[in-house]
Each structure stands twice: as C-alpha cells, then as structure tokens.
C-alpha cells in the first residue's frame, strides 16, 4: 500500500479520470447507451468504473487519528472534477456532480477556472461547465458544516486567459470571491486553511473542517494561498496522453510504477505524490 498522497490520473480514450485511495469516478449519463456495467465503455472493459453514486462515504476522514499527516494517506480524488456537465465526449471527464463525488468519498478535487466577466467559472480548455467557483465553495461548505471533521484538498488551476469584460486578474477575482461574496465571506473564515510556504504539510487534525489549496495560478507574493502545484513539495506523474482506449493499461502501468516509487521514499511529511 502506498504511504504517501497519490493523485491517480487515469485516461479512458479521450476521457480522463482520477483515482486516489482505490476508487475511480468516470463518465455516466451521457454514455449510458454504451455502459453494460460499471467497468465497461463502448464494450471495452477496464479497471475504471462509472458508478460512484453507489458509494457512500461522506465522513470517512472523521475516524482517522488526528496525529496522522495527510502525506501519509492515499486520498481519493477526481481529475477535471466539474466536467460532468460537458456534452463534448472529448472533454467530459466525470459523470457525477460535486456533491455526489464528495459523498462517495472523494477528498481531492481538480478545479480548472477562468475569469469571465470578473467571475471565476470552471472550464475544460475552452469548454465551459457553467459552474462558478462560488457554487463549488458553497457545496463544500455545506458538506463541511454537516461533517466538521472532514476536509478537502483542492487543486485550483487557471485554465486559460480571461474571457469577456474584465478589470481584475485571476488573483484579484479569487480574493474578491472570498472577501466580498455575501454567501462566502463569513463561511470562508471558518473553512479556509491558511497555508504559507514555511509550514509543513498539515496533519489530519490541522485540516479538519477546511480546504487546503494546491495553487496552480500566479499570485503576488508567489504561492500565497496554498502549496505550489508544480513546486518542490509536489512529486507529479502526469502522463495524461493515451493513444487510444486499447492503450489504457499504459496509463495504469505508469500509475502503478508511481505507487512503487512512493513505497521506497521516506515518509517524512515533505512531499505529496500526485499521479
């Protein structure tokens, strides 16, 4: 069993999914004509699954010992978490909404946002999901208020240049969301994990009830809001291009090799391993 945080990106043809902690989310309603069971897509069978709604683990973190470091855990998560609304099969990576994913046990989410008319809205490339960053935060806050011993890790990536009419940068809109949005600002004080680069990776207890950001966007000063996504604390395996569905096992092999690497690295709370 891996001893460090693993973010497992799995590609099924043109669809991308993410496994952490032996779990997999995938594609669903839009693919229903092709799905014979939870492990097949267009008659191709793999270790991917499409039935996260069958899992119900809304509070599994609650039972973990406070003293554990999150870097000692294998954490379930999804890639391009918000793409369940996208009809384009090349860009849709998930088939379940954020609440379903979280209640299934997902504790790492991958959020790709762009500034559009001074609002952070999630995208995959140039394809909008129609879901704002504010809506994502409210979904998480509602869950954390119900299960205050839980937490979530969020990669937040700037997914391209601003669109529409804007007079704020990505960083400014990010801060504006927390400081000035009526339904966010008071709750953010409770659920924000205030990370700085001098801090160690947090323990389970330190993170309870909060969101830890993996920052994948520029800011002044740098890495003001969370752990640098492509920085020295992150060990990434990101072979995200798979030739076709028949080569899906190539990605699984890369993931398994990354698991093996983590087993031989010291568990010293210095790194998060992402695959």
Tab-separated table of C-alpha atoms in Angstrom:
chain	number	residue	atom	x	y	z
A	1	UNK	CA	0.000	0.000	0.000
A	2	UNK	CA	1.425	3.430	-0.848
A	3	UNK	CA	2.366	5.508	2.135
A	4	UNK	CA	2.048	8.957	0.589
A	5	UNK	CA	-0.642	11.018	-1.086
A	6	UNK	CA	-1.327	9.724	-4.586
A	7	UNK	CA	-3.452	11.508	-7.172
A	8	UNK	CA	-4.007	8.940	-9.903
A	9	UNK	CA	-4.967	10.304	-13.280
A	10	UNK	CA	-6.485	7.632	-15.494
A	11	UNK	CA	-7.394	8.151	-19.111
A	12	UNK	CA	-10.070	6.158	-20.884
A	13	UNK	CA	-9.658	7.022	-24.558
A	14	UNK	CA	-10.439	10.713	-24.717
A	15	UNK	CA	-11.919	10.692	-21.224
A	16	UNK	CA	-9.852	11.410	-18.164
A	17	UNK	CA	-10.494	10.246	-14.642
A	18	UNK	CA	-8.660	10.290	-11.359
A	19	UNK	CA	-8.199	7.609	-8.719
A	20	UNK	CA	-6.910	8.147	-5.193
A	21	UNK	CA	-7.459	5.561	-2.446
A	22	UNK	CA	-8.513	2.667	-4.664
A	23	UNK	CA	-11.521	4.488	-6.075
A	24	UNK	CA	-12.471	5.668	-9.519
A	25	UNK	CA	-15.039	8.072	-10.861
A	26	UNK	CA	-15.868	8.290	-14.511
A	27	UNK	CA	-18.455	9.048	-17.094
A	28	UNK	CA	-22.076	8.167	-16.929
A	29	UNK	CA	-25.370	9.653	-18.052
A	30	UNK	CA	-24.051	10.801	-21.415
A	31	UNK	CA	-22.557	7.362	-22.023
A	32	UNK	CA	-25.471	5.281	-20.816
A	33	UNK	CA	-26.147	3.696	-24.223
A	34	UNK	CA	-22.646	2.216	-24.097
A	35	UNK	CA	-22.430	1.110	-20.475
A	36	UNK	CA	-23.034	-2.575	-19.884
A	37	UNK	CA	-21.797	-2.387	-16.294
A	38	UNK	CA	-19.644	-0.262	-14.021
A	39	UNK	CA	-16.419	-1.291	-15.708
A	40	UNK	CA	-17.085	-1.009	-19.427
A	41	UNK	CA	-17.288	1.737	-22.000
A	42	UNK	CA	-18.247	1.068	-25.634
A	43	UNK	CA	-17.769	-2.642	-24.940
A	44	UNK	CA	-14.234	-2.044	-23.666
A	45	UNK	CA	-13.603	-3.319	-20.151
A	46	UNK	CA	-11.040	-1.786	-17.850
A	47	UNK	CA	-10.382	-1.176	-14.197
A	48	UNK	CA	-12.137	2.188	-14.457
A	49	UNK	CA	-15.632	2.477	-13.013
A	50	UNK	CA	-18.570	4.748	-13.719
A	51	UNK	CA	-20.730	4.172	-10.653
A	52	UNK	CA	-19.505	6.487	-7.918
A	53	UNK	CA	-23.110	7.085	-6.913
A	54	UNK	CA	-23.129	3.564	-5.474
A	55	UNK	CA	-20.529	4.560	-2.853
A	56	UNK	CA	-21.448	6.444	0.313
A	57	UNK	CA	-18.523	7.597	2.424
A	58	UNK	CA	-19.398	11.153	3.469
A	59	UNK	CA	-17.343	11.086	6.673
A	60	UNK	CA	-14.554	8.520	6.374
A	61	UNK	CA	-11.902	11.095	7.316
A	62	UNK	CA	-13.667	11.694	10.631
A	63	UNK	CA	-12.398	8.408	12.046
A	64	UNK	CA	-8.750	8.993	11.138
A	65	UNK	CA	-6.342	9.746	14.008
A	66	UNK	CA	-5.681	13.447	14.485
A	67	UNK	CA	-1.925	12.943	14.578
A	68	UNK	CA	-1.708	11.472	11.076
A	69	UNK	CA	-0.189	13.636	8.375
A	70	UNK	CA	-2.186	13.884	5.175
A	71	UNK	CA	1.024	12.986	3.330
A	72	UNK	CA	0.744	9.535	4.941
A	73	UNK	CA	-2.607	8.846	3.289
A	74	UNK	CA	-3.769	7.642	-0.092
A	75	UNK	CA	-6.552	10.078	-0.863
A	76	UNK	CA	-9.380	9.547	-3.369
A	77	UNK	CA	-9.964	12.255	-5.925
A	78	UNK	CA	-11.081	13.145	-9.432
A	79	UNK	CA	-9.476	14.802	-12.439
A	80	UNK	CA	-11.299	17.734	-14.070
A	81	UNK	CA	-13.881	17.352	-11.353
A	82	UNK	CA	-16.551	19.692	-12.710
A	83	UNK	CA	-16.771	18.380	-16.276
A	84	UNK	CA	-19.870	16.268	-15.671
A	85	UNK	CA	-21.976	18.978	-17.369
A	86	UNK	CA	-19.975	18.931	-20.618
A	87	UNK	CA	-21.620	17.101	-23.520
A	88	UNK	CA	-18.441	17.039	-25.626
A	89	UNK	CA	-17.152	13.497	-25.117
A	90	UNK	CA	-13.557	14.591	-25.704
A	91	UNK	CA	-13.689	16.979	-22.764
A	92	UNK	CA	-16.076	15.299	-20.331
A	93	UNK	CA	-14.078	13.545	-17.617
A	94	UNK	CA	-16.711	12.915	-14.941
A	95	UNK	CA	-20.316	11.804	-14.862
A	96	UNK	CA	-21.331	12.815	-11.349
A	97	UNK	CA	-21.775	16.214	-9.725
A	98	UNK	CA	-19.506	17.504	-6.979
A	99	UNK	CA	-21.810	16.627	-4.092
A	100	UNK	CA	-22.131	13.026	-5.310
A	101	UNK	CA	-18.367	12.759	-5.648
A	102	UNK	CA	-17.724	14.117	-2.157
A	103	UNK	CA	-20.338	11.875	-0.561
A	104	UNK	CA	-18.813	8.925	-2.426
A	105	UNK	CA	-15.579	9.600	-0.530
A	106	UNK	CA	-13.629	11.905	-2.831
A	107	UNK	CA	-11.314	14.215	-0.881
A	108	UNK	CA	-9.204	15.679	-3.676
A	109	UNK	CA	-10.815	17.753	-6.412
A	110	UNK	CA	-9.304	19.255	-9.536
A	111	UNK	CA	-10.829	22.646	-10.356
A	112	UNK	CA	-9.994	24.469	-13.617
A	113	UNK	CA	-11.262	28.051	-13.693
A	114	UNK	CA	-11.096	31.102	-15.936
A	115	UNK	CA	-12.015	34.706	-15.312
A	116	UNK	CA	-15.158	35.572	-17.249
A	117	UNK	CA	-16.696	38.995	-16.670
A	118	UNK	CA	-14.859	39.231	-13.326
A	119	UNK	CA	-16.245	35.875	-12.140
A	120	UNK	CA	-14.352	32.595	-11.740
A	121	UNK	CA	-16.127	29.968	-13.837
A	122	UNK	CA	-14.937	26.410	-14.409
A	123	UNK	CA	-13.780	25.227	-17.820
A	124	UNK	CA	-12.025	22.342	-19.520
A	125	UNK	CA	-9.890	24.109	-22.080
A	126	UNK	CA	-12.274	26.441	-23.894
A	127	UNK	CA	-15.373	24.448	-22.947
A	128	UNK	CA	-17.407	25.971	-20.093
A	129	UNK	CA	-19.076	23.821	-17.469
A	130	UNK	CA	-21.492	26.547	-16.438
A	131	UNK	CA	-20.437	26.144	-12.794
A	132	UNK	CA	-18.913	29.023	-10.863
A	133	UNK	CA	-16.204	28.832	-8.224
A	134	UNK	CA	-18.690	30.316	-5.761
A	135	UNK	CA	-21.072	27.403	-6.313
A	136	UNK	CA	-18.236	24.937	-5.730
A	137	UNK	CA	-17.306	26.587	-2.442
A	138	UNK	CA	-20.907	26.616	-1.237
A	139	UNK	CA	-21.259	22.892	-1.975
A	140	UNK	CA	-18.102	22.166	0.020
A	141	UNK	CA	-19.059	24.489	2.877
A	142	UNK	CA	-22.489	22.866	3.220
A	143	UNK	CA	-20.851	19.444	3.466
A	144	UNK	CA	-18.184	20.623	5.928
A	145	UNK	CA	-20.847	22.201	8.125
A	146	UNK	CA	-22.590	18.811	8.242
A	147	UNK	CA	-19.352	16.859	8.756
A	148	UNK	CA	-16.947	19.261	10.512
A	149	UNK	CA	-14.228	16.627	10.997
A	150	UNK	CA	-13.813	16.210	7.243
A	151	UNK	CA	-11.590	18.198	4.884
A	152	UNK	CA	-10.847	18.511	1.212
A	153	UNK	CA	-7.804	19.234	-0.936
A	154	UNK	CA	-8.423	21.400	-3.982
A	155	UNK	CA	-6.118	21.983	-6.891
A	156	UNK	CA	-7.130	25.314	-8.403
A	157	UNK	CA	-5.738	25.925	-11.877
A	158	UNK	CA	-6.056	28.987	-14.084
A	159	UNK	CA	-7.456	27.383	-17.238
A	160	UNK	CA	-6.574	29.958	-19.862
A	161	UNK	CA	-6.829	33.673	-20.482
A	162	UNK	CA	-9.726	35.826	-19.216
A	163	UNK	CA	-12.887	35.959	-21.312
A	164	UNK	CA	-15.397	38.772	-21.708
A	165	UNK	CA	-15.193	42.142	-19.984
A	166	UNK	CA	-12.795	42.135	-17.033
A	167	UNK	CA	-10.855	44.615	-14.950
A	168	UNK	CA	-9.428	42.130	-12.433
A	169	UNK	CA	-6.749	39.457	-12.601
A	170	UNK	CA	-7.315	35.819	-11.629
A	171	UNK	CA	-5.780	36.509	-8.214
A	172	UNK	CA	-7.967	39.574	-7.681
A	173	UNK	CA	-11.150	37.702	-8.606
A	174	UNK	CA	-10.082	34.811	-6.352
A	175	UNK	CA	-9.679	37.170	-3.398
A	176	UNK	CA	-12.861	39.039	-4.280
A	177	UNK	CA	-14.803	35.781	-4.103
A	178	UNK	CA	-13.700	35.195	-0.510
A	179	UNK	CA	-13.795	38.791	0.684
A	180	UNK	CA	-16.905	40.254	-0.929
A	181	UNK	CA	-19.332	37.483	-1.915
A	182	UNK	CA	-22.165	37.630	0.598
A	183	UNK	CA	-22.656	33.870	0.975
A	184	UNK	CA	-18.922	33.116	1.039
A	185	UNK	CA	-17.037	35.665	3.117
A	186	UNK	CA	-18.178	34.704	6.628
A	187	UNK	CA	-18.022	30.971	5.977
A	188	UNK	CA	-14.590	31.273	4.385
A	189	UNK	CA	-13.135	32.380	7.713
A	190	UNK	CA	-14.179	29.039	9.160
A	191	UNK	CA	-13.224	26.796	6.257
A	192	UNK	CA	-10.041	28.373	4.870
A	193	UNK	CA	-6.762	26.624	5.709
A	194	UNK	CA	-4.244	29.463	5.938
A	195	UNK	CA	-1.125	27.889	4.462
A	196	UNK	CA	2.251	29.511	3.953
A	197	UNK	CA	5.465	28.158	2.477
A	198	UNK	CA	7.209	27.961	5.866
A	199	UNK	CA	4.644	25.462	7.163
A	200	UNK	CA	4.893	21.667	7.000
A	201	UNK	CA	2.216	19.728	5.175
A	202	UNK	CA	-0.717	19.712	7.617
A	203	UNK	CA	-1.915	16.883	9.798
A	204	UNK	CA	-5.415	15.446	9.723
A	205	UNK	CA	-6.344	17.477	12.806
A	206	UNK	CA	-4.990	20.743	11.440
A	207	UNK	CA	-7.015	20.400	8.265
A	208	UNK	CA	-10.339	19.306	9.750
A	209	UNK	CA	-13.235	21.429	8.534
A	210	UNK	CA	-11.105	23.216	5.949
A	211	UNK	CA	-9.955	23.351	2.344
A	212	UNK	CA	-6.263	23.019	1.501
A	213	UNK	CA	-5.440	24.636	-1.837
A	214	UNK	CA	-2.862	23.324	-4.255
A	215	UNK	CA	-2.181	26.573	-6.062
A	216	UNK	CA	-1.827	26.365	-9.837
A	217	UNK	CA	-2.109	30.043	-10.705
A	218	UNK	CA	0.243	33.022	-10.337
A	219	UNK	CA	-0.014	35.379	-7.390
A	220	UNK	CA	1.875	38.149	-5.643
A	221	UNK	CA	3.598	37.078	-3.491
A	222	UNK	CA	4.045	33.653	-5.106
A	223	UNK	CA	2.158	30.696	-3.620
A	224	UNK	CA	0.244	32.918	-1.254
A	225	UNK	CA	-2.772	30.648	-0.946
A	226	UNK	CA	-1.531	27.075	-0.864
A	227	UNK	CA	1.071	24.503	-1.818
A	228	UNK	CA	2.630	25.195	-5.215
A	229	UNK	CA	1.171	22.655	-7.643
A	230	UNK	CA	4.357	22.105	-9.614
A	231	UNK	CA	6.682	23.029	-6.773
A	232	UNK	CA	9.243	21.189	-4.646
A	233	UNK	CA	6.640	19.642	-2.318
A	234	UNK	CA	4.733	18.001	-5.179
A	235	UNK	CA	6.020	14.897	-6.960
A	236	UNK	CA	3.949	14.616	-10.140
A	237	UNK	CA	3.385	11.810	-12.626
A	238	UNK	CA	1.264	13.345	-15.349
A	239	UNK	CA	1.300	11.120	-18.412
A	240	UNK	CA	-2.120	12.310	-19.473
A	241	UNK	CA	-1.977	11.401	-23.167
A	242	UNK	CA	-3.119	7.877	-24.043
A	243	UNK	CA	-3.082	6.855	-27.710
A	244	UNK	CA	-6.469	5.142	-27.612
A	245	UNK	CA	-8.672	3.008	-25.385
A	246	UNK	CA	-6.671	-0.106	-26.197
A	247	UNK	CA	-3.618	1.552	-24.608
A	248	UNK	CA	-5.357	2.432	-21.350
A	249	UNK	CA	-3.222	-0.078	-19.477
A	250	UNK	CA	-0.178	2.029	-20.366
A	251	UNK	CA	-1.550	4.674	-18.042
A	252	UNK	CA	-2.313	2.127	-15.358
A	253	UNK	CA	1.277	0.922	-15.609
A	254	UNK	CA	2.582	4.462	-15.095
A	255	UNK	CA	0.317	4.862	-12.082
A	256	UNK	CA	1.408	1.581	-10.531
A	257	UNK	CA	5.065	2.452	-11.077
A	258	UNK	CA	4.456	5.727	-9.278
A	259	UNK	CA	2.912	3.817	-6.391
A	260	UNK	CA	6.052	1.688	-6.239
A	261	UNK	CA	8.222	4.802	-6.121
A	262	UNK	CA	6.335	6.153	-3.119
A	263	UNK	CA	6.893	2.938	-1.211
A	264	UNK	CA	10.644	3.470	-1.313
A	265	UNK	CA	10.605	7.139	-0.375
A	266	UNK	CA	10.843	8.196	3.281
A	267	UNK	CA	7.557	9.095	4.902
A	268	UNK	CA	8.929	12.380	6.234
A	269	UNK	CA	5.953	14.664	5.514
A	270	UNK	CA	7.882	16.651	2.924
A	271	UNK	CA	6.062	15.674	-0.260
A	272	UNK	CA	2.705	14.914	-1.804
A	273	UNK	CA	2.949	12.381	-4.623
A	274	UNK	CA	0.482	13.008	-7.450
A	275	UNK	CA	-0.201	10.661	-10.325
